[in-house]
PDB file of C-alpha atoms in Angstrom:
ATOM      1  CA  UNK Q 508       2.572   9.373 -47.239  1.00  0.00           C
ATOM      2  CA  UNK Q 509       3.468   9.903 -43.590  1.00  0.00           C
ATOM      3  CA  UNK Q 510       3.139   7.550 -40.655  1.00  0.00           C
ATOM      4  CA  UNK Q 511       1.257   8.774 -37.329  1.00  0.00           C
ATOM      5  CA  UNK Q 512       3.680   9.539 -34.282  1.00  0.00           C
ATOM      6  CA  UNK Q 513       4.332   5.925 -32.452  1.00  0.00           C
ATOM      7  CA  UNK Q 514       3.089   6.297 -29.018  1.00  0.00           C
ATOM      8  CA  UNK Q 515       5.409   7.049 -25.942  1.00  0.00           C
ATOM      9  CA  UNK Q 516       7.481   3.583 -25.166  1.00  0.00           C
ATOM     10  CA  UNK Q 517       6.155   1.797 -22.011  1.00  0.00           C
ATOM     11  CA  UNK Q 518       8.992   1.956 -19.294  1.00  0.00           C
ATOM     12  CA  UNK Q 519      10.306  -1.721 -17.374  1.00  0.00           C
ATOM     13  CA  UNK Q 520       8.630  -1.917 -14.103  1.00  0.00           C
ATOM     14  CA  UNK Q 521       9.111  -5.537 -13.222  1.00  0.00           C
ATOM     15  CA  UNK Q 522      12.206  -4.580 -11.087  1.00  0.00           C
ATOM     16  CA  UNK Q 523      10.532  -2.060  -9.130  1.00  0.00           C
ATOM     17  CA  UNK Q 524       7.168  -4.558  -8.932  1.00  0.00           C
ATOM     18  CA  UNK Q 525       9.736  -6.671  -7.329  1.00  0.00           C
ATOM     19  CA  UNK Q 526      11.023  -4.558  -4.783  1.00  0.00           C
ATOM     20  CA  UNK Q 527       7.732  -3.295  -3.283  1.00  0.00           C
ATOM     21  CA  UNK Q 528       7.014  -7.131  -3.235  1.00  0.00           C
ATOM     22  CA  UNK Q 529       9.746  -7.725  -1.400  1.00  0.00           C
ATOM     23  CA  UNK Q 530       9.713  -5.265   1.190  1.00  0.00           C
ATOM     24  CA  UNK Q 531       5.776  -5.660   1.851  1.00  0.00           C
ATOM     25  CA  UNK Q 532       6.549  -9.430   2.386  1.00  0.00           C
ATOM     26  CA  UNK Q 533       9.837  -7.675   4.912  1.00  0.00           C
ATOM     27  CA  UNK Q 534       7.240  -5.753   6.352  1.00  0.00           C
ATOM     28  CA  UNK Q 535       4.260  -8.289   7.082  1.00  0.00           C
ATOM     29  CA  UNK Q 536       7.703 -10.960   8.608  1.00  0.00           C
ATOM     30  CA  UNK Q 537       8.317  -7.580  10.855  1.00  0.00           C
ATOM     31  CA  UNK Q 538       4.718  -7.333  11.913  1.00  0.00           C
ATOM     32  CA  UNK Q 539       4.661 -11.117  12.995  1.00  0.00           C
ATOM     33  CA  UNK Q 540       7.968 -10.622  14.784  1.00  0.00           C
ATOM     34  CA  UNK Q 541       6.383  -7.419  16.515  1.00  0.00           C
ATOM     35  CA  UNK Q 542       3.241  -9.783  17.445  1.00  0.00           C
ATOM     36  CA  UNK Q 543       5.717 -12.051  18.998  1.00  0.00           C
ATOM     37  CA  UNK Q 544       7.163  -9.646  21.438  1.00  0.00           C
ATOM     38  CA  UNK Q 545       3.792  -8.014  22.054  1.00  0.00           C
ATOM     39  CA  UNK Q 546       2.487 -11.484  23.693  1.00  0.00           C
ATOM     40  CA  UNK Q 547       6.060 -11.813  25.560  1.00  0.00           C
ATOM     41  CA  UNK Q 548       5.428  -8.857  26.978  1.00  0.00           C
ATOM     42  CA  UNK Q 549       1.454  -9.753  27.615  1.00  0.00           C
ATOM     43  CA  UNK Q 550       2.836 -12.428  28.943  1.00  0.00           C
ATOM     44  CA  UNK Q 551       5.409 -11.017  31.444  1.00  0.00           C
ATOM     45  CA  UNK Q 552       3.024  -8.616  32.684  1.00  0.00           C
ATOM     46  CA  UNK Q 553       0.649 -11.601  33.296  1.00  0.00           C
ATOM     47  CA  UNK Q 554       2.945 -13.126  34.915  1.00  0.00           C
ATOM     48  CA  UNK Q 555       4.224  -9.763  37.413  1.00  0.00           C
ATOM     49  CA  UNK Q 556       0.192  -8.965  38.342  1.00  0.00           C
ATOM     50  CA  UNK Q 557      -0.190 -12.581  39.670  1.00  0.00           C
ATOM     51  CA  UNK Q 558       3.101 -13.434  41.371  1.00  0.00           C
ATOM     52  CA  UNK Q 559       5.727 -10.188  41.543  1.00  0.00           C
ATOM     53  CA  UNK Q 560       8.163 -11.911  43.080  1.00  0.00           C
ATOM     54  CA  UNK Q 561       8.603 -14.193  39.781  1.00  0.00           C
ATOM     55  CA  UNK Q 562       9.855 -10.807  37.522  1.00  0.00           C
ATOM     56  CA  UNK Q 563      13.253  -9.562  38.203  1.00  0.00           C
ATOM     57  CA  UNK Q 564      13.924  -5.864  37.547  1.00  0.00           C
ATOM     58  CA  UNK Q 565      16.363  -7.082  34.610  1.00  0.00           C
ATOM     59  CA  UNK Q 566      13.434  -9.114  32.959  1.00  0.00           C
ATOM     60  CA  UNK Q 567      11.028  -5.594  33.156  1.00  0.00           C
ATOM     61  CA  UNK Q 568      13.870  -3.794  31.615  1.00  0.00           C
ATOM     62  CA  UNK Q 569      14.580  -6.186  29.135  1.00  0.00           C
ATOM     63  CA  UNK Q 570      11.125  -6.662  28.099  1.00  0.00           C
ATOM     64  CA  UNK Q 571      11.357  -2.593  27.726  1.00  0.00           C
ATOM     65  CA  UNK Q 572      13.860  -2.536  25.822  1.00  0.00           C
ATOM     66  CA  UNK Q 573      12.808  -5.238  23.282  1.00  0.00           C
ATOM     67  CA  UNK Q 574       9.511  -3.910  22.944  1.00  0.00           C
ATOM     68  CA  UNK Q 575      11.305  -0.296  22.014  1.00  0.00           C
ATOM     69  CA  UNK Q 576      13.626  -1.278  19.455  1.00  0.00           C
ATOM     70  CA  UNK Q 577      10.644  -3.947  18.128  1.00  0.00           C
ATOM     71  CA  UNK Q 578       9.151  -0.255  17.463  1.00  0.00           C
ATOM     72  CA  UNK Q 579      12.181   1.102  15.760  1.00  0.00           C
ATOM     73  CA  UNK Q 580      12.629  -1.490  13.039  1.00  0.00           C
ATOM     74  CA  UNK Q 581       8.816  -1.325  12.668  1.00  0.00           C
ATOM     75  CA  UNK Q 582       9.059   1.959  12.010  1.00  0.00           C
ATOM     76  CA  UNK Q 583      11.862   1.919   9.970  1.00  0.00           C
ATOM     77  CA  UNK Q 584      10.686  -1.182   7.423  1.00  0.00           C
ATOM     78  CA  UNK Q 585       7.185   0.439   7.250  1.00  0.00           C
ATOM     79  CA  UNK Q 586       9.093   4.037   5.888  1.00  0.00           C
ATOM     80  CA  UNK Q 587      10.808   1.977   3.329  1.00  0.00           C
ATOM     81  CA  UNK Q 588       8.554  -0.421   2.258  1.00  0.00           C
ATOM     82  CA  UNK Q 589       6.385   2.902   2.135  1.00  0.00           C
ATOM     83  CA  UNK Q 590       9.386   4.891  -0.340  1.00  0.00           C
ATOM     84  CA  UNK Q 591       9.639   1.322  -2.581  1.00  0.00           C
ATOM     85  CA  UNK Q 592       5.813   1.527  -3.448  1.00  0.00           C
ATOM     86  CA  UNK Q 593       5.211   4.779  -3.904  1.00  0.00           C
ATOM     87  CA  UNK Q 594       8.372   4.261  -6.366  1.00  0.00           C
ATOM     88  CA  UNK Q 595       6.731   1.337  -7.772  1.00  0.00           C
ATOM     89  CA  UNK Q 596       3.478   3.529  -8.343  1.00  0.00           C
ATOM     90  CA  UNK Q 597       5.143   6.084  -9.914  1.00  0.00           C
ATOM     91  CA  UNK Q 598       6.285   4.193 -12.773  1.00  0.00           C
ATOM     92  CA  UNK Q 599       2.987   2.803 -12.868  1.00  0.00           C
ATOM     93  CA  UNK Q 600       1.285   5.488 -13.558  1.00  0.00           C
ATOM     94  CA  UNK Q 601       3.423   6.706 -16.278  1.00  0.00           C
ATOM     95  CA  UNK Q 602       2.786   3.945 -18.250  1.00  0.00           C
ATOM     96  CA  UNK Q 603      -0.234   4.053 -17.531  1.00  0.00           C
ATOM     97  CA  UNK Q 604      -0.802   7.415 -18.510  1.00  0.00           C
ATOM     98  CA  UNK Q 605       0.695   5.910 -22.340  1.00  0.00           C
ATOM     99  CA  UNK Q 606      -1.628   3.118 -21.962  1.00  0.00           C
ATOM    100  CA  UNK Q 607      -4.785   5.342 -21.217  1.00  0.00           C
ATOM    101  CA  UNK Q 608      -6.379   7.556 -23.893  1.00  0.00           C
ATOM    102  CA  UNK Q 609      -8.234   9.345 -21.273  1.00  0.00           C
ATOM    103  CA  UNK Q 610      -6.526  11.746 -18.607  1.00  0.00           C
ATOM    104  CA  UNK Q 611      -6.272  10.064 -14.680  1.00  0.00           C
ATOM    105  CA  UNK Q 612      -8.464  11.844 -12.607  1.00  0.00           C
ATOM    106  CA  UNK Q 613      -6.100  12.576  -9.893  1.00  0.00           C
ATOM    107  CA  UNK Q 614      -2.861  14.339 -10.457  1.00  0.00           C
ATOM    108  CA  UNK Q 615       0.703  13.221 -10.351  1.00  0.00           C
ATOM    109  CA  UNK Q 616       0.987  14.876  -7.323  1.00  0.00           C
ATOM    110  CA  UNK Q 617      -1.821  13.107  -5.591  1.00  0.00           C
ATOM    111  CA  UNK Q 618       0.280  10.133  -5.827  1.00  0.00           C
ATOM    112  CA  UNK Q 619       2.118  11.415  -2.735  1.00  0.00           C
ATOM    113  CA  UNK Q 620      -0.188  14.073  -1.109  1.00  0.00           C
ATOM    114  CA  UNK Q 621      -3.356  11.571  -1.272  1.00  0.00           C
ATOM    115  CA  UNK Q 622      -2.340   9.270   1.770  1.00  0.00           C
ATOM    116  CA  UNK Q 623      -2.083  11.908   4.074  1.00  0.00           C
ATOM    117  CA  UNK Q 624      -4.025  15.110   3.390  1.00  0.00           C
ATOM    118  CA  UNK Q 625      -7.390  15.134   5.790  1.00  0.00           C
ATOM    119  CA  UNK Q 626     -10.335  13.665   4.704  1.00  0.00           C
ATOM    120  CA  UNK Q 627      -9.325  12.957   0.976  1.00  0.00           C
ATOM    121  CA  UNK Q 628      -6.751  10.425   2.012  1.00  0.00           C
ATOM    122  CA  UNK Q 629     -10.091   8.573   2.544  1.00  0.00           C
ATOM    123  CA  UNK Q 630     -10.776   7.829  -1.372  1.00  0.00           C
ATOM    124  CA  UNK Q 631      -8.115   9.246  -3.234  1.00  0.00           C
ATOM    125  CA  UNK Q 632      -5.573   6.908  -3.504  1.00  0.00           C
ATOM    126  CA  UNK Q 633      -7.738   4.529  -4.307  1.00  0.00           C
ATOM    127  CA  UNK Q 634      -8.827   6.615  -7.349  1.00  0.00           C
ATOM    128  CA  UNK Q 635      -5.296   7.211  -8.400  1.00  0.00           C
ATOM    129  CA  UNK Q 636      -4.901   2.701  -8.393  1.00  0.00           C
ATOM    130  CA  UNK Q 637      -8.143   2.314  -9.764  1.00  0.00           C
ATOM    131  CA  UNK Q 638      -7.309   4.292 -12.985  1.00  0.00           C
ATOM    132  CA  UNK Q 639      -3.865   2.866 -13.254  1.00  0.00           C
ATOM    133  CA  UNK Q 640      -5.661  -0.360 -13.248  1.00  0.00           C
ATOM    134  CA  UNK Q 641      -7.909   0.040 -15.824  1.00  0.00           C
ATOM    135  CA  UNK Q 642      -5.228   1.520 -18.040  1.00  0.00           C
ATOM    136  CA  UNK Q 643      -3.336  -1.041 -17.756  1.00  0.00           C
ATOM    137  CA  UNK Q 644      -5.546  -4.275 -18.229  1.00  0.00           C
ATOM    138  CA  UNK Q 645      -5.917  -5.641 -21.586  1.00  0.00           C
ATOM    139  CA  UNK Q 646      -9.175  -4.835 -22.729  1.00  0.00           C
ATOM    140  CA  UNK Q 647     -10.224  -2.747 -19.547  1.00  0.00           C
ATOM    141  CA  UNK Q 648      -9.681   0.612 -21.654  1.00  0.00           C
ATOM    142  CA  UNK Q 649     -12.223  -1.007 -24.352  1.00  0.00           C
ATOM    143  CA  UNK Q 650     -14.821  -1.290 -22.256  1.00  0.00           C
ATOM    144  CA  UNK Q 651     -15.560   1.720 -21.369  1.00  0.00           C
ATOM    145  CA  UNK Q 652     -16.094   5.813 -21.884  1.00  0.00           C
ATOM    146  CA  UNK Q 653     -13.667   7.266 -19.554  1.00  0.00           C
ATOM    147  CA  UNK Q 654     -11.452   5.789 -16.338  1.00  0.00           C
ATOM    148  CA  UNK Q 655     -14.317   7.345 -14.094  1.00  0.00           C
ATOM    149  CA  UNK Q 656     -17.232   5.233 -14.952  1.00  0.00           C
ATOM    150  CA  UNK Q 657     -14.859   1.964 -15.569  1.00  0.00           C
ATOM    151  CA  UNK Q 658     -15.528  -1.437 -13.663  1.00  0.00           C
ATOM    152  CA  UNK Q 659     -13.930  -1.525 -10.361  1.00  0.00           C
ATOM    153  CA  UNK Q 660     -11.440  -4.282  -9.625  1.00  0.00           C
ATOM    154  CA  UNK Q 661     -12.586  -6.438  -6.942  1.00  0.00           C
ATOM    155  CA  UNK Q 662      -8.832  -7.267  -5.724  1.00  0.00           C
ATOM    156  CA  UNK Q 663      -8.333  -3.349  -5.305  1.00  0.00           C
ATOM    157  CA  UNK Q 664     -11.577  -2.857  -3.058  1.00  0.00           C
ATOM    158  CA  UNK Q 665     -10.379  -5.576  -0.735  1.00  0.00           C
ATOM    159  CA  UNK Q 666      -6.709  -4.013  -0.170  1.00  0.00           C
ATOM    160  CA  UNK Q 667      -8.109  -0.488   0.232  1.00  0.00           C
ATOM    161  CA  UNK Q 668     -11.125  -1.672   2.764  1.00  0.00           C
ATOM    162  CA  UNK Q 669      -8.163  -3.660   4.266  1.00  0.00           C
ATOM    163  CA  UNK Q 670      -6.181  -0.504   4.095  1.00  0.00           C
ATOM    164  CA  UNK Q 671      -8.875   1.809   6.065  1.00  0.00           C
ATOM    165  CA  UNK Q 672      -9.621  -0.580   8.491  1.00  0.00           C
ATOM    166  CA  UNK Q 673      -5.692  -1.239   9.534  1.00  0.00           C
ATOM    167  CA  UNK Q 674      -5.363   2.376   9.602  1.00  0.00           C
ATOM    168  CA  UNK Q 675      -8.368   3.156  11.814  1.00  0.00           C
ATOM    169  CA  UNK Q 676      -7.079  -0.131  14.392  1.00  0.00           C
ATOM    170  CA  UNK Q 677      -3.417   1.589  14.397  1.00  0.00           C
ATOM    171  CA  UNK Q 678      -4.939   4.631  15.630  1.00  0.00           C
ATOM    172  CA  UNK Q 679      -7.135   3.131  18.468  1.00  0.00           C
ATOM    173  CA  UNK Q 680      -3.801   1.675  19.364  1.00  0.00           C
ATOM    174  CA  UNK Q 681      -1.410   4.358  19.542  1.00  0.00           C
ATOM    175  CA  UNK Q 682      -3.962   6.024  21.527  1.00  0.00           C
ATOM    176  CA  UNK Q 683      -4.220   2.829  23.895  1.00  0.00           C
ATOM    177  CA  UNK Q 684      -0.808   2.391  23.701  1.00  0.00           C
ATOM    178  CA  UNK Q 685       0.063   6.560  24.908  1.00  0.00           C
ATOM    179  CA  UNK Q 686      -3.061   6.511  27.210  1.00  0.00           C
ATOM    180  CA  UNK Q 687      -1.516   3.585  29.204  1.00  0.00           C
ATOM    181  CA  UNK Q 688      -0.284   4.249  32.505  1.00  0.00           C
ATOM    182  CA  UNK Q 689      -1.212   1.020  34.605  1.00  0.00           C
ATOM    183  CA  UNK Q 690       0.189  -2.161  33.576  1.00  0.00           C
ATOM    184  CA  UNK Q 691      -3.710  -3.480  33.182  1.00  0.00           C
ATOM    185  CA  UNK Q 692      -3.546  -1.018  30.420  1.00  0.00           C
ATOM    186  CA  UNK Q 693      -0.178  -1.791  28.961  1.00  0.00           C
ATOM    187  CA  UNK Q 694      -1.159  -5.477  28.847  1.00  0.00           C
ATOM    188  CA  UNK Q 695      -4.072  -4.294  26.701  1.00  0.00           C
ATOM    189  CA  UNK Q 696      -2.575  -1.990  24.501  1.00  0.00           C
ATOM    190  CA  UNK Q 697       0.268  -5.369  23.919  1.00  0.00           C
ATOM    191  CA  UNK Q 698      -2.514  -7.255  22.360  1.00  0.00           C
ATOM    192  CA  UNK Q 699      -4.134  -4.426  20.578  1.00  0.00           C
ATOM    193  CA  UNK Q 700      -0.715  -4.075  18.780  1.00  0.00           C
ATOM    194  CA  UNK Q 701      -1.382  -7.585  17.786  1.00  0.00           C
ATOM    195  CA  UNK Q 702      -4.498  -6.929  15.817  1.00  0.00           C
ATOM    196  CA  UNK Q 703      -3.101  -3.853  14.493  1.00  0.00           C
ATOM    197  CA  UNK Q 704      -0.494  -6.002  13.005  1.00  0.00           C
ATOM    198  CA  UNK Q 705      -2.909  -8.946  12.106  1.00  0.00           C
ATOM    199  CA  UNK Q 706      -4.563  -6.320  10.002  1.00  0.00           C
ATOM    200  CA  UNK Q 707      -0.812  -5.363   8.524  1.00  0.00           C
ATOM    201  CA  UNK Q 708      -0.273  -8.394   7.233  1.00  0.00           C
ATOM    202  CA  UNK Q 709      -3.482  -9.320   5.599  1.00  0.00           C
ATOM    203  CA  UNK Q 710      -3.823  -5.561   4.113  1.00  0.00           C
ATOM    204  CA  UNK Q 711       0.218  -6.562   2.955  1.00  0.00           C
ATOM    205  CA  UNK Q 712      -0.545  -9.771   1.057  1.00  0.00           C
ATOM    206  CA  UNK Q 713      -3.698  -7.994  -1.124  1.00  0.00           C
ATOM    207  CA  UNK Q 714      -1.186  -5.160  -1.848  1.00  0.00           C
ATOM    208  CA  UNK Q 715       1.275  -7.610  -3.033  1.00  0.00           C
ATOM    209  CA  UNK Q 716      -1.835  -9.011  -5.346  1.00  0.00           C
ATOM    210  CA  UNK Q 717      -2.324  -5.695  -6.497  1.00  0.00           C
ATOM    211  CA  UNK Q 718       1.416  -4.715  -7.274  1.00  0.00           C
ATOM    212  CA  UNK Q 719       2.184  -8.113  -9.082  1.00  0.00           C
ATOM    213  CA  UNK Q 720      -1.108  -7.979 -10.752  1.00  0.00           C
ATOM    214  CA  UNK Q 721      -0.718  -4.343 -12.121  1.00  0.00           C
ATOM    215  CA  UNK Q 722       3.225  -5.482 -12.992  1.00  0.00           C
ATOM    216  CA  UNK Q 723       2.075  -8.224 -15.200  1.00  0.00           C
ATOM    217  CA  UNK Q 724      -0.669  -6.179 -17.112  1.00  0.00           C
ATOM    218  CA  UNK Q 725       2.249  -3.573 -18.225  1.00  0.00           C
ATOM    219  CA  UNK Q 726       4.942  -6.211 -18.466  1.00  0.00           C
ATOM    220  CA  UNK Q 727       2.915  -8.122 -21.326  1.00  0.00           C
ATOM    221  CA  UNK Q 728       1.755  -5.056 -23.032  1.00  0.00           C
ATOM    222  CA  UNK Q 729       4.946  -3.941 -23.243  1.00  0.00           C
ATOM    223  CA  UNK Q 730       6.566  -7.094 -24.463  1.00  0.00           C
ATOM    224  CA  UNK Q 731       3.449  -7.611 -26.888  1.00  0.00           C
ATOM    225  CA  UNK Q 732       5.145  -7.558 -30.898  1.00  0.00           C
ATOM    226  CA  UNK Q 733       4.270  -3.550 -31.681  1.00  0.00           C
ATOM    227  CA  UNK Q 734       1.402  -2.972 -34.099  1.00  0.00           C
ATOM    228  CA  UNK Q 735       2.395  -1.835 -37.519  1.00  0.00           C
ATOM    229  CA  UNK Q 736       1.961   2.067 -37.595  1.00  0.00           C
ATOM    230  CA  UNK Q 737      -0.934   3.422 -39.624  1.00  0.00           C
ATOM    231  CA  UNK Q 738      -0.560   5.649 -42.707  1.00  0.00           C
ATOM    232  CA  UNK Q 739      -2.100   8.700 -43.385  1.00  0.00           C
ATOM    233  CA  UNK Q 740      -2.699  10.036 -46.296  1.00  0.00           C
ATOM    234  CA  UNK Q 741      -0.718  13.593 -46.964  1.00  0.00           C
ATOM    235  CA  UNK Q 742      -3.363  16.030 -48.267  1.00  0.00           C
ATOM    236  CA  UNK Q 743      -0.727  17.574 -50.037  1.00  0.00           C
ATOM    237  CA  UNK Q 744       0.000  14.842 -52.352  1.00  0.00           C
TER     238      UNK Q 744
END
């Protein structure tokens, strides 16, 4: 009498569920920060096209400047919040991998290569969080044939629609924004930044939902009292 190999040990991912929580919610306070200086300068340029004489050269440079480094520290918080989740997804998906008695589609790889590589950045991803998903919720596994044909999660289409959209507005923006030669234009391409950052913030909160949602699933199955191992019978005997 033998008993069957225990599976793989799920790994602690609350920390790191945490962390991307945190610096999403760092991220999305950036964004509204950024929105803030985008309607100063809105405002100042307003404010030059109507009356000149009421905007010093100090206030033009200033405005330059803190419109700059409100770019920087976007740039910067959006890197790292980007490094924390893609840390956070890796451990994810190992569990997950325990958890799932199917293979993911997509491989480990993907988990990096997905958001950027043409045209499959469009779906991928999603794939790769859809599977993780269904490996990890109780019962998901259970109700289904394989992590291809599984029920989608309803939270995880609205961050990746939210996702794609915010992507395509950032592009119409930086191309606004580097197209912009008038100060017509540069008033415009102010408030585009806002909606590029409106769509941030919401796309932000619904991957928060996702991350603390996917956190909990592996969090109580690995917590959960460990079934008793089965015995097999050892033809030998």
């Amino acid at each position: 009498m033998y008993p069957t190999a225990p599976p793989m040990p799920l790994r602690p991912i609350r920390t790191l569920g945490t962390a991307a929580v945190v610096m999403l919610a760092a991220d999305s306070l950036v964004s509204v920060l950024s929105s803030a200086v985008d309607v100063q300068r809105a405002l100042l340029i307003d404010r030059f096209l109507t009356e000149p004489a009421s905007v010093s050269q100090a206030d033009g440079d200033a405005s330059d400047t803190l419109y700059a480094l409100s770019g920087l520290v976007e740039t910067v918080v959006y890197v790292a919040t980007a490094v924390v989740f893609l840390i956070w997804l890796f451990r994810a998906r190992t569990n997950a991998e325990t958890l799932s008695p199917w293979p993911h589609r997509r491989a480990r790889p993907w988990l990096i290569f997905g958001w950027g590589f043409p045209i499959l950045c469009w779906w991928y991803p999603k794939q790769i969080v859809d599977d993780i998903w269904t490996a990890s919720k109780p019962g998901a596994v259970e109700e289904t044939g394989n992590l291809a044909s599984a029920r989608r999660s309803g939270l995880v289409w609205a961050w990746w629609l939210t996702w794609l959209v915010s992507m395509w507005v950032a592009k119409g923006a930086g191309r606004r924004y580097l197209n912009a030669e008038e100060l017509p234009e540069m008033r415009e391409a102010a408030l585009f930044d806002i909606a590029v950052n409106a769509a941030y913030v919401v796309t932000a909160a619904l991957a928060v939902a996702v991350v603390l949602s996917i956190t909990r699933f592996q969090e109580e199955r690995r917590t959960a009292p460990a079934p008793m191992p089965s015995v097999v019978q050892d033809p030998a005997v």
